[in-house]
Structures are given as C-alpha cells and as structure tokens.
Coordinates of C-alpha atoms in Angstrom, one line a residue:
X1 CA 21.1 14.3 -9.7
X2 CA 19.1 14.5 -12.6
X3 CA 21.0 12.0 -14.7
X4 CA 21.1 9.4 -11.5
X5 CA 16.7 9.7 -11.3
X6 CA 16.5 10.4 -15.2
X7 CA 14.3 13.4 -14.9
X8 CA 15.0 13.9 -18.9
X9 CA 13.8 9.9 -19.8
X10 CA 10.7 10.3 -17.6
X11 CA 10.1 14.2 -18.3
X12 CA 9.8 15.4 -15.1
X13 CA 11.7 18.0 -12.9
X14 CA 12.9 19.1 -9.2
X15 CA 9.4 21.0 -8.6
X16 CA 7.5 18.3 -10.2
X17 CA 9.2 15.5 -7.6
X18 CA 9.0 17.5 -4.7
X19 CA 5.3 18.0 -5.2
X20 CA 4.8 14.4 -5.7
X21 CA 6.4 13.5 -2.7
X22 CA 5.2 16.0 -0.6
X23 CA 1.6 14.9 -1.8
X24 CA 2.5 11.3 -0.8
X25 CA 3.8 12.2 2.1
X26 CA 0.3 14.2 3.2
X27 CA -1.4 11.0 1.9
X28 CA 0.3 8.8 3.8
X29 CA 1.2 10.3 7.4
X30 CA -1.6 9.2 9.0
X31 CA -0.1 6.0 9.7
X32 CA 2.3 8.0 11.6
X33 CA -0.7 8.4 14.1
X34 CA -2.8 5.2 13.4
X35 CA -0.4 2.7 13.8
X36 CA 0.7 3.7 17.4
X37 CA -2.8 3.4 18.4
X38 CA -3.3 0.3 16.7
X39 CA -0.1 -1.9 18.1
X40 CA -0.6 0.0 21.4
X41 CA -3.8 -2.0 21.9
X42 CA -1.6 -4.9 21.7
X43 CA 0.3 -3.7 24.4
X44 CA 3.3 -1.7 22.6
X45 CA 4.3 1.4 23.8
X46 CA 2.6 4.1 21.2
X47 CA 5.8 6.6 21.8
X48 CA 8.5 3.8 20.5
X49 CA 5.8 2.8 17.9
X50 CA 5.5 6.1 16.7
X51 CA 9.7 6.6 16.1
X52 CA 9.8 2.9 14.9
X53 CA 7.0 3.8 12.4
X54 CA 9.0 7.3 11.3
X55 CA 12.5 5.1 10.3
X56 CA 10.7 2.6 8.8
X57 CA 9.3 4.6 6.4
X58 CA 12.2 6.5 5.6
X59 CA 14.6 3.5 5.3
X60 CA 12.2 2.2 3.2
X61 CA 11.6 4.5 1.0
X62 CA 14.9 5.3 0.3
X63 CA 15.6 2.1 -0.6
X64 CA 13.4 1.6 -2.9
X65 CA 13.7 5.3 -4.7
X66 CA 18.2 5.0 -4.5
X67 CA 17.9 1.1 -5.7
X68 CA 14.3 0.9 -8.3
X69 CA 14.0 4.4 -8.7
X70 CA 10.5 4.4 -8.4
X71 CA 8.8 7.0 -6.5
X72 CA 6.7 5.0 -3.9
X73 CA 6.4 5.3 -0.2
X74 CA 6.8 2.3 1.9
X75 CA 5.3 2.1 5.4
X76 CA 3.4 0.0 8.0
X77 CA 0.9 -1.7 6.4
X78 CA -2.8 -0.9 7.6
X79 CA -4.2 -3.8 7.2
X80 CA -1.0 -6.0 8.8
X81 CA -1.1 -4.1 11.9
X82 CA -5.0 -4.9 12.4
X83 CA -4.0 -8.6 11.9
X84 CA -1.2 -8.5 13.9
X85 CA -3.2 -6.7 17.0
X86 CA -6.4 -7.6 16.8
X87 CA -5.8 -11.5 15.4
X88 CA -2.5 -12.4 16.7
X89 CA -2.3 -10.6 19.6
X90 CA -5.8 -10.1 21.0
X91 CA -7.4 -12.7 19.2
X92 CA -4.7 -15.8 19.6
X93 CA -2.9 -14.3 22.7
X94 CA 0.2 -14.4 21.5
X95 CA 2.2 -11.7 23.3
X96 CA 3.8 -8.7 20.9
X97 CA 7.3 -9.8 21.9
X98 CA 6.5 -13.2 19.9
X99 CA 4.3 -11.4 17.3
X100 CA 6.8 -9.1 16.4
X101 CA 9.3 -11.8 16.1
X102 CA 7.1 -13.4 13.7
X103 CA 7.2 -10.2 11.1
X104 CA 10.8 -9.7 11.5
X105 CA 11.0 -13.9 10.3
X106 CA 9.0 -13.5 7.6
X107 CA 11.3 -10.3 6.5
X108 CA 14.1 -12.1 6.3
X109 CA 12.1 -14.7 4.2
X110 CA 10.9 -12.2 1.9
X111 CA 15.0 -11.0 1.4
X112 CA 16.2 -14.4 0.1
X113 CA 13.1 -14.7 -1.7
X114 CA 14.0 -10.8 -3.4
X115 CA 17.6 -11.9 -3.6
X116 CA 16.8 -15.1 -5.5
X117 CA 14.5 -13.3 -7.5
X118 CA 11.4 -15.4 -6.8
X119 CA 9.1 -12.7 -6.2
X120 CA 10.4 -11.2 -9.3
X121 CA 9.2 -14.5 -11.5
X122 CA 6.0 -14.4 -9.8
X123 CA 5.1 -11.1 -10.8
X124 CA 6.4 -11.0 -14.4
X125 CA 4.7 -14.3 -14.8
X126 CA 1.2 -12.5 -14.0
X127 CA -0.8 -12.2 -17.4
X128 CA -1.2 -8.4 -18.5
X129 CA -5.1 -8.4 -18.3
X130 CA -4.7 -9.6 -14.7
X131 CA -2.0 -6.5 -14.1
X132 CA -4.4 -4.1 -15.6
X133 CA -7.4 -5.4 -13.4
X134 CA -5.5 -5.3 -10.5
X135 CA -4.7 -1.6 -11.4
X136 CA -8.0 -0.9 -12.1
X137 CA -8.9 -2.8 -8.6
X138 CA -6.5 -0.8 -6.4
X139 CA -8.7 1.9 -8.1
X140 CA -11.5 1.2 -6.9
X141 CA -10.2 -0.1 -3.4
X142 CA -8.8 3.4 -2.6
X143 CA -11.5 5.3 -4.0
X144 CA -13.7 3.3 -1.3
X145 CA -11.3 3.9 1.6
X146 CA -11.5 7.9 0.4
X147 CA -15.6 7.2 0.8
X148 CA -15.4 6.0 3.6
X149 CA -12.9 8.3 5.3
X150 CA -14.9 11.1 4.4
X151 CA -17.5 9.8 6.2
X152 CA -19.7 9.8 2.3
X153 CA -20.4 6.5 2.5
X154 CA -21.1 4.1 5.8
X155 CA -22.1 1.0 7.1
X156 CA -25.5 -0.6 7.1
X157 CA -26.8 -3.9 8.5
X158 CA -28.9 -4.3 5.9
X159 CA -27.3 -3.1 2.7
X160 CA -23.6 -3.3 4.2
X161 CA -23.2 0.4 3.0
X162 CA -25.0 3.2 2.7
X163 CA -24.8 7.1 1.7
X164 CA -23.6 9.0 4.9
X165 CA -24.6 12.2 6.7
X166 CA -23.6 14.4 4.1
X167 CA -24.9 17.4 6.4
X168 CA -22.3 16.7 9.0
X169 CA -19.9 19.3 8.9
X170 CA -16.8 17.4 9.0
X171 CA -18.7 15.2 5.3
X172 CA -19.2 18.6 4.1
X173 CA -15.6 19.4 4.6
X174 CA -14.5 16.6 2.6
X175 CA -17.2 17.0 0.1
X176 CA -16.1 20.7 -0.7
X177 CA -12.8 20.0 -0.9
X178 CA -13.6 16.9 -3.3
X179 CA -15.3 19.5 -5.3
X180 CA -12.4 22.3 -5.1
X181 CA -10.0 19.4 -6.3
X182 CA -11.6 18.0 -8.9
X183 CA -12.3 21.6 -10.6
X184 CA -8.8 22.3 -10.1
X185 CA -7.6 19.2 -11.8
X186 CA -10.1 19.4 -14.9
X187 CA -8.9 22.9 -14.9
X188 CA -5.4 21.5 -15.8
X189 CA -3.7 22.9 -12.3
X190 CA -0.8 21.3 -11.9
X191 CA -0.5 20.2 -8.2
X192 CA -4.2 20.4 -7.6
X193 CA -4.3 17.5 -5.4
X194 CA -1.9 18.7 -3.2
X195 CA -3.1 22.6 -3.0
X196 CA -6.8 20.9 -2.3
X197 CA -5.6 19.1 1.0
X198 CA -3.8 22.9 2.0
X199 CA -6.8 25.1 1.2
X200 CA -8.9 21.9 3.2
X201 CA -6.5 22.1 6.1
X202 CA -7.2 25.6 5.6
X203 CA -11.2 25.9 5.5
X204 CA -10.7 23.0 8.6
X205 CA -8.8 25.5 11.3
X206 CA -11.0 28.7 10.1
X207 CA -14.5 27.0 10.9
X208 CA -13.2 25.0 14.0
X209 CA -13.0 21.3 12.3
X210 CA -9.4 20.7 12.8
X211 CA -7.3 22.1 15.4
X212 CA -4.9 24.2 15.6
X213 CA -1.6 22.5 17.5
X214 CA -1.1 24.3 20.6
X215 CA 2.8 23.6 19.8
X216 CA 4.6 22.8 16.7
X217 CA 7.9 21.1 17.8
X218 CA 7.9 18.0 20.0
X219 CA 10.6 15.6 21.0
X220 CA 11.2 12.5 19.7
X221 CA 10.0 9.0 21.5
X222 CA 12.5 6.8 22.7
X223 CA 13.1 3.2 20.6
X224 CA 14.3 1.6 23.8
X225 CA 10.7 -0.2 24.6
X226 CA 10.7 -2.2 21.6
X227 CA 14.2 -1.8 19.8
X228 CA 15.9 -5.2 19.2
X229 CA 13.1 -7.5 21.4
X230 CA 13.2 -9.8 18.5
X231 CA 16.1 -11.0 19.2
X232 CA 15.0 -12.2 22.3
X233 CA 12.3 -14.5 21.2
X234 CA 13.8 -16.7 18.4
X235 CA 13.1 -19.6 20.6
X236 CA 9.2 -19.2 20.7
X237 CA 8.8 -18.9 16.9
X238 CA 8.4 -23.1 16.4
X239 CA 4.9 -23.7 17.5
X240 CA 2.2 -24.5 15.2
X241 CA 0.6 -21.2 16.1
X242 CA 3.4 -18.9 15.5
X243 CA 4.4 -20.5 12.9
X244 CA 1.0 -20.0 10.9
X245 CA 1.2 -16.3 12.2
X246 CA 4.7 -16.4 10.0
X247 CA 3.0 -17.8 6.9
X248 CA -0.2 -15.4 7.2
X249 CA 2.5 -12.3 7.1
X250 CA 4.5 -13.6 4.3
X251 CA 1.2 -14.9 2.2
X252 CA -0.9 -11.6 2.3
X253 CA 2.5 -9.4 2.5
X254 CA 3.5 -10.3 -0.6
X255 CA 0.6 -10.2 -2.8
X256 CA 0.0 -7.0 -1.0
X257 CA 3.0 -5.8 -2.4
X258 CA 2.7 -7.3 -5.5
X259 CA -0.2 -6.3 -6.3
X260 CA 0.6 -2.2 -5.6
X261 CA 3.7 -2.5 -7.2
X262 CA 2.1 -3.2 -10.0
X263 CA -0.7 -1.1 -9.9
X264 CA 2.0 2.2 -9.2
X265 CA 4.6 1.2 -12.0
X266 CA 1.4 1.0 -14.0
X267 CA 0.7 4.3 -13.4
X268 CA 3.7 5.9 -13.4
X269 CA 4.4 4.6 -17.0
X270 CA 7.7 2.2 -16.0
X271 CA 6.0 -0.6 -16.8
X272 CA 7.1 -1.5 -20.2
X273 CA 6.1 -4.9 -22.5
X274 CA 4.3 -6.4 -19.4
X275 CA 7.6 -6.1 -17.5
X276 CA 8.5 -3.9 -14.6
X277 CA 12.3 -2.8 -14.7
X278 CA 14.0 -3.1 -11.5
X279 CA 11.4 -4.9 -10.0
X280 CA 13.6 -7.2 -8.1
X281 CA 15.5 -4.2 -6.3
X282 CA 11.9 -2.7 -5.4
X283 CA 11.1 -6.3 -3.7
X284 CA 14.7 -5.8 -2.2
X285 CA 13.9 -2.6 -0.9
X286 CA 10.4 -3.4 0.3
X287 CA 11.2 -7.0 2.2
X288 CA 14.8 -5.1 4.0
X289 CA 11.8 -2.6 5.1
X290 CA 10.1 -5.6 6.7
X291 CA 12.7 -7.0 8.6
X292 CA 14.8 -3.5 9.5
X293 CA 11.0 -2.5 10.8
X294 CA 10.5 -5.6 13.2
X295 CA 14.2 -4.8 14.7
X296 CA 13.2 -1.1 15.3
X297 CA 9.5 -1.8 16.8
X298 CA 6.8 -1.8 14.2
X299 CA 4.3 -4.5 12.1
X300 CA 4.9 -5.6 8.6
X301 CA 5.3 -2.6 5.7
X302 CA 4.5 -2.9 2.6
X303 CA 4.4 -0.5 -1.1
X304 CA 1.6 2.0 -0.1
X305 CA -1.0 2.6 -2.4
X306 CA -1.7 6.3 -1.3
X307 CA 1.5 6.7 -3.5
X308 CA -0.6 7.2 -6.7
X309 CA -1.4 10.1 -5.1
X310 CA 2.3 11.6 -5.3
X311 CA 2.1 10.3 -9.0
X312 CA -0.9 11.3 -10.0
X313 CA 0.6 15.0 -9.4
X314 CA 3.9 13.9 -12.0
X315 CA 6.0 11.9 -9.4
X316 CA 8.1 9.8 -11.6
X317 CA 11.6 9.0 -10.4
X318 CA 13.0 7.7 -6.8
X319 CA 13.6 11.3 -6.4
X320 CA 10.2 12.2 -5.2
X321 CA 10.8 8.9 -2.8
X322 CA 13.5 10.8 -1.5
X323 CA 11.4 13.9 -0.4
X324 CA 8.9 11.4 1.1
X325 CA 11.4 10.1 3.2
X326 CA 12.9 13.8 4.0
X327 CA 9.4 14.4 5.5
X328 CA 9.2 11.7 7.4
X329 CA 12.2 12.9 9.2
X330 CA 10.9 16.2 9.5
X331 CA 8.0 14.9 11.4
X332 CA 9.6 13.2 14.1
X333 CA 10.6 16.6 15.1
X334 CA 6.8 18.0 14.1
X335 CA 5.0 15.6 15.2
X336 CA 2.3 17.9 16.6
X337 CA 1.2 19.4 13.6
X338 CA 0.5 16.0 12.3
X339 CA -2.8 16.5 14.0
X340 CA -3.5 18.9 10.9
X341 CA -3.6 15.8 8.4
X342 CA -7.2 14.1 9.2
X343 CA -8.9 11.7 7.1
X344 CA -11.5 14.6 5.6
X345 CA -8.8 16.0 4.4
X346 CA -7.1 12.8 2.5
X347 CA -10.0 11.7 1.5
X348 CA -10.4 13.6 -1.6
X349 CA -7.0 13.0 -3.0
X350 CA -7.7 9.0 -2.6
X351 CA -10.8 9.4 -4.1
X352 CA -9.5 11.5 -7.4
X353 CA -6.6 9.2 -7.5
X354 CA -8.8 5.8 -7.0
X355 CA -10.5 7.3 -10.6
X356 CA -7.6 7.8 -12.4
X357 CA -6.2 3.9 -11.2
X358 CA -9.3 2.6 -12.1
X359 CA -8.5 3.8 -15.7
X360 CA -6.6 1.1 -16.8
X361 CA -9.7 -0.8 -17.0
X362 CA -9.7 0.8 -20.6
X363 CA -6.7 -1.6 -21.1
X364 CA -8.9 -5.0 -21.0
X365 CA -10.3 -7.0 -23.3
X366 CA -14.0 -7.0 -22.0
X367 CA -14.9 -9.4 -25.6
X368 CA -13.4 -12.3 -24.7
X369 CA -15.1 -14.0 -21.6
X370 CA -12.3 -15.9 -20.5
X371 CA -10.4 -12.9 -19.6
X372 CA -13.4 -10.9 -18.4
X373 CA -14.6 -13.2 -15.3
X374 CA -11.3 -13.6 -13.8
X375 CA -10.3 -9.7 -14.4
X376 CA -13.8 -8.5 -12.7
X377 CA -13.5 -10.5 -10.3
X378 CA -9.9 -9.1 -9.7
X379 CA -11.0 -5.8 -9.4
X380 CA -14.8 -6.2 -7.5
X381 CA -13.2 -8.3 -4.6
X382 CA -10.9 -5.7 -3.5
X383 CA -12.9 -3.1 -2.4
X384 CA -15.6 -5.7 -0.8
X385 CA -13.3 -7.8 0.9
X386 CA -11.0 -4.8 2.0
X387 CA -7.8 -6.7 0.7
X388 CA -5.6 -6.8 -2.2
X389 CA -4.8 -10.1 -2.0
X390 CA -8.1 -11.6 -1.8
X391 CA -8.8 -9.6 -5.2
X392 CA -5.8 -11.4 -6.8
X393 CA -6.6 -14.6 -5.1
X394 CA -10.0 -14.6 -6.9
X395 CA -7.9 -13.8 -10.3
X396 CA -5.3 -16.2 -10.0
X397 CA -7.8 -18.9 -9.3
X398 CA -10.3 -18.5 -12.1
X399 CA -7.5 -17.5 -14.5
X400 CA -6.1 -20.9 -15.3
X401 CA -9.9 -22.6 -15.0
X402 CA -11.3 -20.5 -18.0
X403 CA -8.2 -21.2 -19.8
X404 CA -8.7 -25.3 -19.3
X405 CA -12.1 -24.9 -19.7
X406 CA -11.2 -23.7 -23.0
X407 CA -8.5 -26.2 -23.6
X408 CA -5.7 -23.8 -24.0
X409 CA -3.9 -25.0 -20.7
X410 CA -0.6 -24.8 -22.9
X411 CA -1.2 -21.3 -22.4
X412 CA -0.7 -21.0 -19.1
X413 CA 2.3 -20.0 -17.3
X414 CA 3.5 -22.7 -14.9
X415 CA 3.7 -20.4 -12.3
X416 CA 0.3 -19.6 -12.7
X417 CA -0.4 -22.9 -11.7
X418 CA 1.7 -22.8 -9.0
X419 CA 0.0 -19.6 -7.7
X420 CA -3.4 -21.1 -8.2
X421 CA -3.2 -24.2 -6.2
X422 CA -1.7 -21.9 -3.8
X423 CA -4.6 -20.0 -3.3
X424 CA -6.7 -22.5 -3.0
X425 CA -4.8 -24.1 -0.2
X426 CA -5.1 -20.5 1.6
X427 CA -8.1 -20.6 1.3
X428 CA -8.3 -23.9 2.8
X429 CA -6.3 -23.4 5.6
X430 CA -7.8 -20.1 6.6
X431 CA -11.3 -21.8 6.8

C-alpha cells in the first residue's frame, strides 16, 4: 500500500492520509444535504438525490485517487446544481428528465475529450503565472464562501457586502472556532483544522446551536426515482435549447475543473516544471464521475475545492481519496448525524485554507505589467463573480492582449489563442 500511493516520495503516512481525508470529507458533506434540496426544487426526489449524490462521490473519488493518485474529493458541483435547477429547470422549463440528460451528454463529451487528451493540452498549455493566480484566486474564492457561511460577512444593497452580526450566536460560534483553529495551527498542531471543526461540533451541541440527532443510523433512499431516466430522453436532447444547456455544462465544467485541479496539485506539491503528472487520468476520473452521476440521479461533479482542506492537514497521495470515499459510504448508513456538519462549523477550515491557497500569490511576478493585469484579474473575479471560470475567463482573455500589445505574440501558446477567442464567444453567447 504504501509503495502503490508512495507515502515515502511524498513524505507522508497512514495517520497523516486518514486525517486528510477525514478533514475533506467534513469539508465537503454538506453537499450530501444541499444538493437534495437544491435538485428537489426542480422536481427530483431528495431521497434518490441524496443516494445518487453518496455514489457519485465515492466513484469519483476513487477514481481519481486509484488512477492520479491525487488526494481530492470529487462531488456535485454547487454551483452546476443552482444552474441546472434554478436556470434550466425553473428558469427555461425544461423538465429534470431532459436536464439530466443533458449532464449525462456532456459527461460522455468530457470522456473522449480526457481520453484524447485535450483537456490535458489545455491545461499544460496554461502559462505558470496564470496557474499561480488561479491558485491564489481559489484562495480567495473559498476564503469568501467561509465568510459568508459563517455568517461574518453579508449582503448589502448598497455596498454588495458588509460585516455581519458578529453578536449572533451561531457568527460567534464560527468566530471562536476560527480563533481556536488558527492558534492551533500557528501552534504547529498537526490536524488542527480537523480537531477545530470537533471541538466546534462540540461547543455547538453543549450551548444548543446544533442538534443533537435523535437517531444515528437511517436507511438508505431508494435510486429507483431517478436511476437510468437518461436513457429515456436521448431523443429530446436536439433542440436549440437543450442543446445550449449541453454546452453551458461542458464550458463552465471544465474550467471548473481545471481551474481546481490546478489550484490542489499546486498545493499539494505534484505539480512539477509547470506540469501536472497524471493529469489526464485525473480528467478521466473526474469526466467518468460526470456521466456515471447523471445515470445514478445527480447534476454535474466536478474536483472540489474544499479539498485543500484535507491537504492543508498533509493529504498527499490518492490514499487519503480513498478514506474520503470510505466516509461517504459510511454516511449513507449515518445519514442523521450529518446534521452535526453545519456551515459555522466548515467555515473556519475554508477560511484558514483560503489563506494558505492564496499563498501562491508569492509565486508571481508583480514587476512586469503584462503579467500582473491578467493575473489580478484572475484571481479578483472569482470571488466577485462567484465562479472559477469567469476568473480564468478574464485571464485567458487579457493574457494574449498584453502579450500583442507588446509584440511578443510569438510568445503565445496557440492554444491560448484558441482559449481566448473562446471566451470571448461565451461571453457573447451568454449575453
């Protein structure tokens, strides 16, 4: 085991994984609550959303620790499953059947792209200031979530956002435990992120903030409401409507992805040279996710970013992907306790980890102006616009202009060419 996950090359160890993936797994289990209630509003039932959600995740994630080695989580994405509800669904009335046929298309897209490594020559192709700004954005993107799910910072007509209530009790909570993590951590505990969300959890249940589950073992919701209904609506996938739904997945899916994967690799030092090893059996993993999760009953996944919290705790092999998945199967049969993980308590750990992300900024050259306007703008947009890609989109636009501005257009990587005037045509066709 340790030879196959090289816990010697990457100096790490059994404890070490598990931690990390139990700390991802904490990070990210609230999709196995949020994304029921999401696609049930578009008329899914939340019980086989909530099973198709669990296997997703673990297939996933096994993949992509067995095949990369990497140890990342992969699950529904949040922001796909707004889109797919509240746009497709709700807003274009396309029913979930169709919807959901839709994301299992574009997964099987994604596969021959992985397979004929296209989305591996995209991303290796990305300049290494860009990869280190869109680090550094992800950064500052989940430190923002971890704001904002603590309740610390809100909305405001007039200012967009604001300072919260930091008197309300469940803002104190997560302000606390910010503080008892972050003097763990410059403390030099190992696992401080992780014992922070338990002694949280904790403080929650003792002053009433989180409750207690009244049971601890529940049974496990049937698949049969949405299992294999994409097979029955192939036919209703070549309208003009549908059909833009299908390029909307793939387009923001993929930069999604992208854009993590290289943020997490990043972090977890397996990016060498500008290069990610095995980045085409990650894409594998991530795009078999996509279209195993449409048959089963669930939106679009994609590489989650609360896996920096897993790493930040010394998660540095596909083994700790392994123990993510391991609780993901454990919760279908706990799914009760779930209640346990609120957003107070995982706000801290996204905040910390948003920090430590948003230290590759040190990694830029902030002298040379041509790389400083696309690479700020990289890393600004993400957390204001509330998407990866739209970060990278700004980047990947403005990249090649400064470089032709400067006459140095030799410089540029075809494929950044490419990926420019394919941004611009999103942005186009989304207005």
């Amino acid at each position: 085991m340790k030879n196959f996950f090289q816990f010697t090359e990457r100096n790490t160890s059994f404890k070490q994984e598990t931690l990390a993936g139990i700390t991802t797994f904490l990070s990210v289990a609230y999709i196995l609550v949020v994304n029921p209630l999401i696609l049930s509003q578009a008329g899914m039932d939340r019980g086989a959303v909530f099973t198709a959600t669990a296997l997703t995740a673990i297939v996933g994630t096994v993949l992509i620790g067995l095949l990369a080695n990497y140890p990342i989580a992969i699950a529904p994405s949040m922001g796909l499953n707004s889109f797919f509800t509240f746009s497709v669904c709700i807003g274009m009335g396309i029913e979930w059947q169709v919807a959901l046929t839709g994301v299992f298309i574009a997964g099987v897209i994604f596969m021959i792209l992985s397979l004929m490594k296209i989305r591996e020559k995209i991303i290796n192709a990305i300049p290494e200031a860009l990869k280190h700004a869109i680090a550094a954005g992800i950064g500052f993107f989940i430190a923002f979530i971890g704001l904002k799910n603590a309740g610390i910072v809100v909305g405001n007509p007039d200012t967009f956002v604001t300072i919260g209530e930091l008197t309300s009790p469940k803002v104190a909570l997560a302000v606390i435990g910010l503080i008892i993590t972050i003097f763990m951590m410059v403390r030099g505990i190992n696992g401080a992120i992780f014992y922070g969300m338990v002694i949280m959890t904790i403080i929650g249940m003792i002053v009433g903030l989180i409750s207690i589950p009244s049971s601890i073992i529940g049974t496990i919701p049937s698949l049969e409401p949405t299992f294999g209904v994409v097979f029955m609506n192939l036919q209703d996938i070549f309208t003009p409507e549908v059909l833009a739904v299908i390029f909307t997945f793939l387009f923001v899916a993929f930069f999604d992805t992208a854009g993590a994967l290289i943020a997490l690799t990043s972090q977890a030092g397996i990016m060498k040279n500008n290069e990610i090893p095995k980045i085409g059996r990650a894409l594998l993993a991530d795009s078999s996710a996509g279209a195993i999760g449409a048959v089963l009953g669930t939106s679009t996944p994609a590489t989650s970013v609360e896996s920096s919290a897993g790493i930040a705790v010394g998660g540095r092999t596909g083994f700790t992907s392994v123990i993510i998945a391991l609780c993901f199967a454990i919760a279908l049969f706990f799914s009760p306790i779930l209640s346990v993980i609120t957003t107070e308590v995982t706000a801290p750990a996204l905040i910390i980890v948003g920090a430590l992300m948003a230290m590759d900024i040190k990694n830029i050259d902030w002298s040379k102006i041509e790389i400083v306007i696309p690479a700020f703008l990289t890393i600004i947009m993400m957390p204001l616009t509330s998407s990866v890609a739209m970060g990278l989109a700004f980047g990947f636009i403005l990249y090649p202009f400064v470089l032709i501005a400067q006459k140095r257009y030799k410089e540029i990587h075809p494929i950044m060419y490419a990926l420019c005037l394919l941004f611009i045509l999103y942005f186009i066709f989304i207005a």
